[in-house]
mmCIF file of C-alpha atoms in Angstrom:
data_model
loop_
_atom_site.group_PDB
_atom_site.id
_atom_site.type_symbol
_atom_site.label_atom_id
_atom_site.label_comp_id
_atom_site.label_asym_id
_atom_site.label_seq_id
_atom_site.Cartn_x
_atom_site.Cartn_y
_atom_site.Cartn_z
ATOM 1 C CA MET A 191 149.388 -141.439 110.573
ATOM 2 C CA LYS A 192 148.999 -144.596 108.503
ATOM 3 C CA THR A 193 149.461 -147.993 110.105
ATOM 4 C CA LYS A 194 153.007 -149.323 109.728
ATOM 5 C CA LEU A 195 152.571 -152.501 111.750
ATOM 6 C CA ILE A 196 149.868 -155.180 111.648
ATOM 7 C CA MET A 197 150.095 -158.012 114.161
ATOM 8 C CA VAL A 198 148.209 -161.308 114.143
ATOM 9 C CA GLU A 199 147.819 -163.207 117.416
ATOM 10 C CA GLY A 200 145.872 -166.189 118.729
ATOM 11 C CA LEU A 201 146.301 -169.772 119.878
ATOM 12 C CA PRO A 202 147.868 -172.638 117.842
ATOM 13 C CA GLY A 203 145.622 -173.928 115.080
ATOM 14 C CA PHE A 204 143.384 -170.856 115.122
ATOM 15 C CA GLY A 205 144.514 -169.596 111.703
ATOM 16 C CA LYS A 206 147.249 -167.044 112.406
ATOM 17 C CA SER A 207 149.441 -168.099 109.488
ATOM 18 C CA THR A 208 146.527 -168.126 107.040
ATOM 19 C CA THR A 209 145.296 -164.764 108.302
ATOM 20 C CA SER A 210 148.738 -163.190 108.050
ATOM 21 C CA ARG A 211 149.149 -164.347 104.449
ATOM 22 C CA MET A 212 145.670 -163.152 103.519
ATOM 23 C CA ILE A 213 146.362 -159.692 104.936
ATOM 24 C CA TYR A 214 149.630 -159.586 103.015
ATOM 25 C CA ASP A 215 147.835 -160.532 99.791
ATOM 26 C CA ILE A 216 145.113 -157.925 100.358
ATOM 27 C CA LEU A 217 147.726 -155.197 100.795
ATOM 28 C CA THR A 218 149.976 -156.188 97.891
ATOM 29 C CA GLU A 219 147.004 -156.533 95.527
ATOM 30 C CA ARG A 220 146.379 -152.848 96.227
ATOM 31 C CA ASN A 221 150.019 -151.935 95.562
ATOM 32 C CA ILE A 222 150.713 -151.298 99.240
ATOM 33 C CA GLU A 223 154.306 -152.201 100.029
ATOM 34 C CA ALA A 224 154.246 -154.838 102.754
ATOM 35 C CA ARG A 225 156.590 -157.341 104.374
ATOM 36 C CA LEU A 226 155.258 -160.523 105.923
ATOM 37 C CA VAL A 227 157.244 -161.955 108.851
ATOM 38 C CA MET A 228 156.105 -165.393 109.967
ATOM 39 C CA GLU A 229 156.707 -167.188 113.237
ATOM 40 C CA GLY A 230 160.166 -168.770 113.289
ATOM 41 C CA ASP A 231 161.778 -166.322 110.852
ATOM 42 C CA VAL A 232 165.486 -166.228 111.769
ATOM 43 C CA ASP A 233 165.671 -162.705 110.311
ATOM 44 C CA HIS A 234 162.818 -161.342 112.401
ATOM 45 C CA PRO A 235 163.355 -157.577 112.729
ATOM 46 C CA ALA A 236 161.697 -157.235 116.151
ATOM 47 C CA ASP A 237 162.352 -160.590 117.811
ATOM 48 C CA TYR A 238 165.115 -163.152 118.275
ATOM 49 C CA GLU A 239 164.644 -166.588 116.742
ATOM 50 C CA GLY A 240 167.214 -169.263 117.538
ATOM 51 C CA THR A 241 169.625 -166.861 119.238
ATOM 52 C CA ALA A 242 171.820 -167.825 122.185
ATOM 53 C CA CYS A 243 172.653 -165.353 124.942
ATOM 54 C CA LEU A 244 176.147 -165.847 126.355
ATOM 55 C CA ALA A 245 177.965 -164.134 129.204
ATOM 56 C CA GLU A 246 181.495 -162.932 128.418
ATOM 57 C CA GLU A 247 183.102 -165.957 130.090
ATOM 58 C CA GLU A 248 180.808 -168.333 128.212
ATOM 59 C CA PHE A 249 181.580 -166.669 124.903
ATOM 60 C CA GLY A 250 185.295 -166.871 125.668
ATOM 61 C CA ARG A 251 185.033 -170.613 126.280
ATOM 62 C CA LEU A 252 183.056 -170.992 123.061
ATOM 63 C CA LEU A 253 185.851 -169.287 121.119
ATOM 64 C CA GLN A 254 188.497 -171.509 122.694
ATOM 65 C CA ALA A 255 186.679 -174.617 121.475
ATOM 66 C CA ALA A 256 185.510 -173.139 118.166
ATOM 67 C CA GLY A 257 188.258 -174.419 115.889
ATOM 68 C CA SER A 258 187.545 -173.331 112.310
ATOM 69 C CA PHE A 259 184.379 -171.538 113.464
ATOM 70 C CA LYS A 260 186.229 -169.046 115.659
ATOM 71 C CA GLU A 261 186.275 -166.180 113.174
ATOM 72 C CA ILE A 262 182.644 -166.854 112.253
ATOM 73 C CA TRP A 263 181.579 -166.637 115.917
ATOM 74 C CA ILE A 264 183.457 -163.368 116.341
ATOM 75 C CA GLU A 265 181.953 -161.902 113.175
ATOM 76 C CA ARG A 266 178.365 -162.999 113.799
ATOM 77 C CA ALA A 267 177.993 -162.449 117.544
ATOM 78 C CA ALA A 268 176.319 -159.168 118.544
ATOM 79 C CA LYS A 269 177.434 -157.481 121.761
ATOM 80 C CA LYS A 270 174.539 -156.232 123.897
ATOM 81 C CA GLY A 271 175.818 -154.734 127.128
ATOM 82 C CA SER A 272 177.652 -157.546 128.901
ATOM 83 C CA TRP A 273 176.064 -160.235 126.724
ATOM 84 C CA TYR A 274 176.962 -161.833 123.390
ATOM 85 C CA LEU A 275 174.058 -162.833 121.147
ATOM 86 C CA LEU A 276 174.795 -165.593 118.653
ATOM 87 C CA PRO A 277 172.213 -166.554 115.960
ATOM 88 C CA TYR A 278 172.886 -170.283 116.183
ATOM 89 C CA GLN A 279 169.795 -171.369 114.204
ATOM 90 C CA LYS A 280 170.683 -169.179 111.260
ATOM 91 C CA LEU A 281 174.282 -170.433 111.367
ATOM 92 C CA LYS A 282 173.060 -174.041 111.501
ATOM 93 C CA ASN A 283 170.890 -173.351 108.441
ATOM 94 C CA GLU A 284 173.892 -171.904 106.614
ATOM 95 C CA TYR A 285 176.545 -174.461 107.557
ATOM 96 C CA GLY A 286 174.446 -177.614 107.819
ATOM 97 C CA THR A 287 176.281 -180.756 108.893
ATOM 98 C CA SER A 288 179.565 -178.892 109.404
ATOM 99 C CA PHE A 289 177.895 -177.180 112.369
ATOM 100 C CA PRO A 290 178.265 -179.798 115.148
ATOM 101 C CA ASP A 291 175.016 -181.106 116.610
ATOM 102 C CA ASP A 292 176.351 -181.079 120.163
ATOM 103 C CA LEU A 293 177.268 -177.407 119.806
ATOM 104 C CA TYR A 294 173.843 -176.641 118.363
ATOM 105 C CA HIS A 295 172.064 -178.307 121.298
ATOM 106 C CA SER A 296 174.368 -176.623 123.786
ATOM 107 C CA LEU A 297 173.584 -173.194 122.348
ATOM 108 C CA SER A 298 169.857 -173.946 122.197
ATOM 109 C CA ARG A 299 169.886 -174.411 125.976
ATOM 110 C CA GLN A 300 171.139 -170.820 126.218
ATOM 111 C CA ASP A 301 168.500 -169.424 123.895
ATOM 112 C CA ILE A 302 167.092 -166.000 124.743
ATOM 113 C CA TYR A 303 163.754 -167.687 125.402
ATOM 114 C CA GLU A 304 165.395 -169.973 127.970
ATOM 115 C CA LEU A 305 166.491 -166.977 130.081
ATOM 116 C CA PRO A 306 164.838 -165.756 133.277
ATOM 117 C CA LEU A 307 161.886 -163.526 132.469
ATOM 118 C CA ASP A 308 163.488 -160.223 133.515
ATOM 119 C CA LEU A 309 166.538 -160.666 131.277
ATOM 120 C CA ASN A 310 164.457 -162.025 128.405
ATOM 121 C CA ARG A 311 162.135 -159.019 128.687
ATOM 122 C CA ARG A 312 165.011 -156.547 128.674
ATOM 123 C CA LEU A 313 166.664 -158.001 125.576
ATOM 124 C CA ILE A 314 163.410 -158.453 123.656
ATOM 125 C CA THR A 315 162.189 -154.954 124.521
ATOM 126 C CA GLU A 316 165.474 -153.456 123.287
ATOM 127 C CA ARG A 317 165.015 -155.392 120.051
ATOM 128 C CA TRP A 318 161.490 -153.998 119.593
ATOM 129 C CA GLU A 319 162.761 -150.485 120.322
ATOM 130 C CA ALA A 320 165.382 -150.738 117.583
ATOM 131 C CA PHE A 321 162.789 -152.112 115.163
ATOM 132 C CA ALA A 322 160.234 -149.381 115.928
ATOM 133 C CA GLU A 323 162.767 -146.612 115.458
ATOM 134 C CA GLN A 324 163.755 -147.937 112.037
ATOM 135 C CA ALA A 325 160.228 -148.855 110.893
ATOM 136 C CA LEU A 326 158.973 -145.361 111.644
ATOM 137 C CA HIS A 327 160.992 -143.988 108.730
ATOM 138 C CA GLU A 328 160.286 -146.742 106.185
ATOM 139 C CA PRO A 329 157.301 -146.858 103.780
ATOM 140 C CA VAL A 330 156.620 -150.580 104.184
ATOM 141 C CA VAL A 331 153.757 -152.024 106.262
ATOM 142 C CA MET A 332 155.100 -154.823 108.447
ATOM 143 C CA ILE A 333 152.897 -157.844 109.158
ATOM 144 C CA PHE A 334 153.950 -159.956 112.157
ATOM 145 C CA GLU A 335 152.581 -163.370 112.970
ATOM 146 C CA CYS A 336 152.338 -163.977 116.734
ATOM 147 C CA CYS A 337 155.307 -162.546 118.596
ATOM 148 C CA PHE A 338 153.792 -159.519 120.353
ATOM 149 C CA ILE A 339 151.490 -161.312 122.813
ATOM 150 C CA GLN A 340 152.315 -164.970 122.292
ATOM 151 C CA ASN A 341 156.013 -164.844 123.134
ATOM 152 C CA PRO A 342 155.779 -162.841 126.383
ATOM 153 C CA VAL A 343 152.868 -165.017 127.536
ATOM 154 C CA THR A 344 154.503 -168.329 126.684
ATOM 155 C CA VAL A 345 157.847 -167.466 128.262
ATOM 156 C CA GLY A 346 156.261 -165.692 131.228
ATOM 157 C CA MET A 347 153.284 -167.911 132.037
ATOM 158 C CA VAL A 348 153.810 -171.244 130.283
ATOM 159 C CA LYS A 349 157.560 -171.570 130.866
ATOM 160 C CA HIS A 350 158.132 -169.752 134.151
ATOM 161 C CA ASP A 351 154.628 -169.518 135.710
ATOM 162 C CA GLU A 352 155.371 -165.945 136.723
ATOM 163 C CA PRO A 353 152.697 -163.710 138.297
ATOM 164 C CA GLU A 354 150.104 -162.390 135.853
ATOM 165 C CA ASP A 355 151.001 -158.746 136.452
ATOM 166 C CA GLN A 356 154.587 -159.343 135.324
ATOM 167 C CA VAL A 357 153.473 -161.006 132.087
ATOM 168 C CA THR A 358 150.905 -158.279 131.448
ATOM 169 C CA ASP A 359 153.454 -155.522 132.112
ATOM 170 C CA TYR A 360 155.802 -157.166 129.590
ATOM 171 C CA VAL A 361 153.210 -156.869 126.804
ATOM 172 C CA LEU A 362 152.110 -153.387 127.865
ATOM 173 C CA GLY A 363 155.741 -152.301 127.752
ATOM 174 C CA LEU A 364 156.039 -153.527 124.173
ATOM 175 C CA GLU A 365 152.840 -151.663 123.322
ATOM 176 C CA LYS A 366 154.411 -148.368 124.437
ATOM 177 C CA VAL A 367 157.379 -149.048 122.149
ATOM 178 C CA ILE A 368 155.274 -149.585 119.017
ATOM 179 C CA LEU A 369 152.540 -146.971 119.489
ATOM 180 C CA PRO A 370 154.325 -144.466 117.167
ATOM 181 C CA LEU A 371 153.765 -147.011 114.347
ATOM 182 C CA ASN A 372 149.970 -146.768 114.796
ATOM 183 C CA PRO A 373 149.769 -150.573 115.088
ATOM 184 C CA LEU A 374 146.718 -152.713 114.340
ATOM 185 C CA LEU A 375 146.250 -156.019 116.145
ATOM 186 C CA PHE A 376 144.108 -158.888 114.866
ATOM 187 C CA TYR A 377 143.364 -161.464 117.557
ATOM 188 C CA ILE A 378 142.088 -164.695 115.989
ATOM 189 C CA GLU A 379 139.471 -166.673 117.897
ATOM 190 C CA GLN A 380 137.818 -170.072 117.568
ATOM 191 C CA ASN A 381 134.612 -171.216 119.241
ATOM 192 C CA ASP A 382 136.011 -174.680 120.022
ATOM 193 C CA LEU A 383 139.570 -174.665 121.336
ATOM 194 C CA GLU A 384 139.809 -178.455 121.609
ATOM 195 C CA TYR A 385 138.607 -179.041 118.050
ATOM 196 C CA ALA A 386 141.055 -176.471 116.634
ATOM 197 C CA PHE A 387 144.002 -177.876 118.599
ATOM 198 C CA ARG A 388 143.272 -181.503 117.743
ATOM 199 C CA LYS A 389 142.906 -180.461 114.093
ATOM 200 C CA ALA A 390 146.378 -178.871 114.294
ATOM 201 C CA ILE A 391 147.769 -182.109 115.779
ATOM 202 C CA ARG A 392 146.336 -184.132 112.881
ATOM 203 C CA GLU A 393 147.629 -181.763 110.226
ATOM 204 C CA ARG A 394 151.142 -181.150 111.552
ATOM 205 C CA PRO A 395 154.148 -183.482 111.981
ATOM 206 C CA GLU A 396 154.130 -185.694 115.070
ATOM 207 C CA THR A 397 157.290 -184.005 116.285
ATOM 208 C CA TRP A 398 155.404 -180.695 116.465
ATOM 209 C CA TYR A 399 152.910 -182.021 119.001
ATOM 210 C CA SER A 400 155.474 -183.871 121.121
ATOM 211 C CA GLY A 401 157.636 -180.752 121.407
ATOM 212 C CA PHE A 402 154.623 -178.536 122.028
ATOM 213 C CA ALA A 403 153.156 -180.780 124.746
ATOM 214 C CA HIS A 404 156.532 -181.047 126.484
ATOM 215 C CA TYR A 405 156.895 -177.262 126.507
ATOM 216 C CA TYR A 406 153.367 -176.728 127.798
ATOM 217 C CA THR A 407 153.229 -179.417 130.486
ATOM 218 C CA GLY A 408 156.856 -180.213 131.368
ATOM 219 C CA GLN A 409 157.700 -176.889 132.978
ATOM 220 C CA GLY A 410 156.232 -173.753 134.501
ATOM 221 C CA TYR A 411 152.443 -173.546 134.625
ATOM 222 C CA GLY A 412 151.734 -177.083 133.406
ATOM 223 C CA LYS A 413 154.251 -178.748 135.723
ATOM 224 C CA HIS A 414 153.163 -176.690 138.729
ATOM 225 C CA HIS A 415 149.551 -177.764 138.125
ATOM 226 C CA GLY A 416 150.385 -181.440 137.497
ATOM 227 C CA LEU A 417 149.139 -181.436 133.889
ATOM 228 C CA ASP A 418 150.184 -183.780 131.085
ATOM 229 C CA GLY A 419 149.137 -185.246 127.738
ATOM 230 C CA VAL A 420 146.677 -183.694 125.316
ATOM 231 C CA GLU A 421 144.147 -182.940 128.046
ATOM 232 C CA GLY A 422 146.756 -181.221 130.174
ATOM 233 C CA THR A 423 148.038 -179.238 127.221
ATOM 234 C CA LEU A 424 144.493 -178.099 126.487
ATOM 235 C CA GLN A 425 144.119 -176.890 130.073
ATOM 236 C CA VAL A 426 147.280 -174.816 129.767
ATOM 237 C CA LEU A 427 146.047 -173.414 126.445
ATOM 238 C CA GLU A 428 142.736 -172.452 128.021
ATOM 239 C CA ALA A 429 144.569 -170.672 130.851
ATOM 240 C CA ARG A 430 146.759 -168.935 128.292
ATOM 241 C CA ARG A 431 143.696 -167.829 126.309
ATOM 242 C CA GLU A 432 142.040 -166.345 129.396
ATOM 243 C CA LEU A 433 145.217 -164.441 130.258
ATOM 244 C CA GLU A 434 145.516 -163.150 126.689
ATOM 245 C CA TYR A 435 141.909 -161.936 126.814
ATOM 246 C CA ARG A 436 142.689 -159.977 129.977
ATOM 247 C CA ILE A 437 145.789 -158.504 128.347
ATOM 248 C CA LEU A 438 143.766 -157.573 125.256
ATOM 249 C CA ASP A 439 141.359 -155.649 127.453
ATOM 250 C CA ARG A 440 144.280 -153.634 128.814
ATOM 251 C CA LEU A 441 145.747 -152.725 125.427
ATOM 252 C CA GLY A 442 144.896 -149.309 124.060
ATOM 253 C CA LEU A 443 146.090 -149.842 120.488
ATOM 254 C CA ASN A 444 143.720 -150.478 117.581
ATOM 255 C CA LYS A 445 142.576 -154.086 117.787
ATOM 256 C CA GLU A 446 140.040 -156.479 116.314
ATOM 257 C CA ARG A 447 138.916 -159.867 117.589
ATOM 258 C CA ILE A 448 138.214 -162.018 114.526
ATOM 259 C CA ASN A 449 136.328 -165.326 114.675
ATOM 260 C CA ASN A 450 137.708 -167.990 112.336
ATOM 261 C CA SER A 451 135.581 -170.939 113.438
ATOM 262 C CA HIS A 452 133.974 -171.695 110.068
ATOM 263 C CA TYR A 453 137.128 -171.913 107.917
ATOM 264 C CA ASP A 454 135.243 -170.187 105.083
ATOM 265 C CA HIS A 455 138.005 -168.554 103.025
ATOM 266 C CA GLU A 456 135.863 -166.179 100.962
ATOM 267 C CA THR A 457 133.774 -164.880 103.862
ATOM 268 C CA TYR A 458 136.858 -164.577 106.052
ATOM 269 C CA ASN A 459 138.763 -162.645 103.391
ATOM 270 C CA THR A 460 135.863 -160.198 103.049
ATOM 271 C CA MET A 461 135.771 -159.749 106.822
ATOM 272 C CA LEU A 462 139.492 -158.952 106.876
ATOM 273 C CA MET A 463 139.124 -156.418 104.055
ATOM 274 C CA ASP A 464 136.284 -154.715 105.930
ATOM 275 C CA LYS A 465 138.394 -154.430 109.070
ATOM 276 C CA LEU A 466 141.382 -153.091 107.133
ATOM 277 C CA LYS A 467 139.123 -150.471 105.526
ATOM 278 C CA LEU A 468 137.662 -149.555 108.904
ATOM 279 C CA HIS A 469 141.127 -148.760 110.229
ATOM 280 C CA GLY A 470 142.235 -146.900 107.088
ATOM 281 C CA VAL A 471 144.849 -149.427 106.011
ATOM 282 C CA ILE A 472 143.144 -149.887 102.633
ATOM 283 C CA HIS A 473 140.446 -147.949 100.794
#
């Protein structure tokens, strides 16, 4: 069976976005129907981005205080078992300043990725199951940037500092879900983690680093180990990388570790084409 899912993983600043776009271009240039889904896409078909998870009582209170938004909340909330899932980021994008900031921040504190690991895993796994079932019958090749390994590891290890076996089992469970799609995983590596991360800090908005460092050192693994600042963030990233390597070794799906240390576009593009040919994605 042909590959229907290509996933690109790796640490921040390692070139996941660039790699994902290059793979998309390689496929479309050969008239292969593909869809590129980048990190942060509020319409992600296998993940939840900016989605609050509310218990029935919480959703009821939200409706009572909703005012003119009441019908919108009812229409846009998805019922999953005893939970209501509300895509607050997408609604904020649509309604702009008419969407109250205090409501936005309140819902963000109830984001699916703020949940305990067991509930987060259950909801995310169900989402992947629904995606895999639909993708199996569609001709398009999906290309995902960093949600298969990164998200379970960041919520499990970085946020909650849960035992390694629980985080690993989370990813291995997702692997079972997607195996019918004959997935191909590209894991992007860099020789110098510190150089790549500091380069990302220089190139991205200051708010990106401040939010990133707070997430990585203000809770879970970083907080439990007394880490802070750039140096502390780098230590958490190194621990994350080592865990991801161990998870990679456990995965049975088709996978390639790709080194992107030289930032040479032409050579890198050729390397990607060779790997895609090797796995029968292109000819």
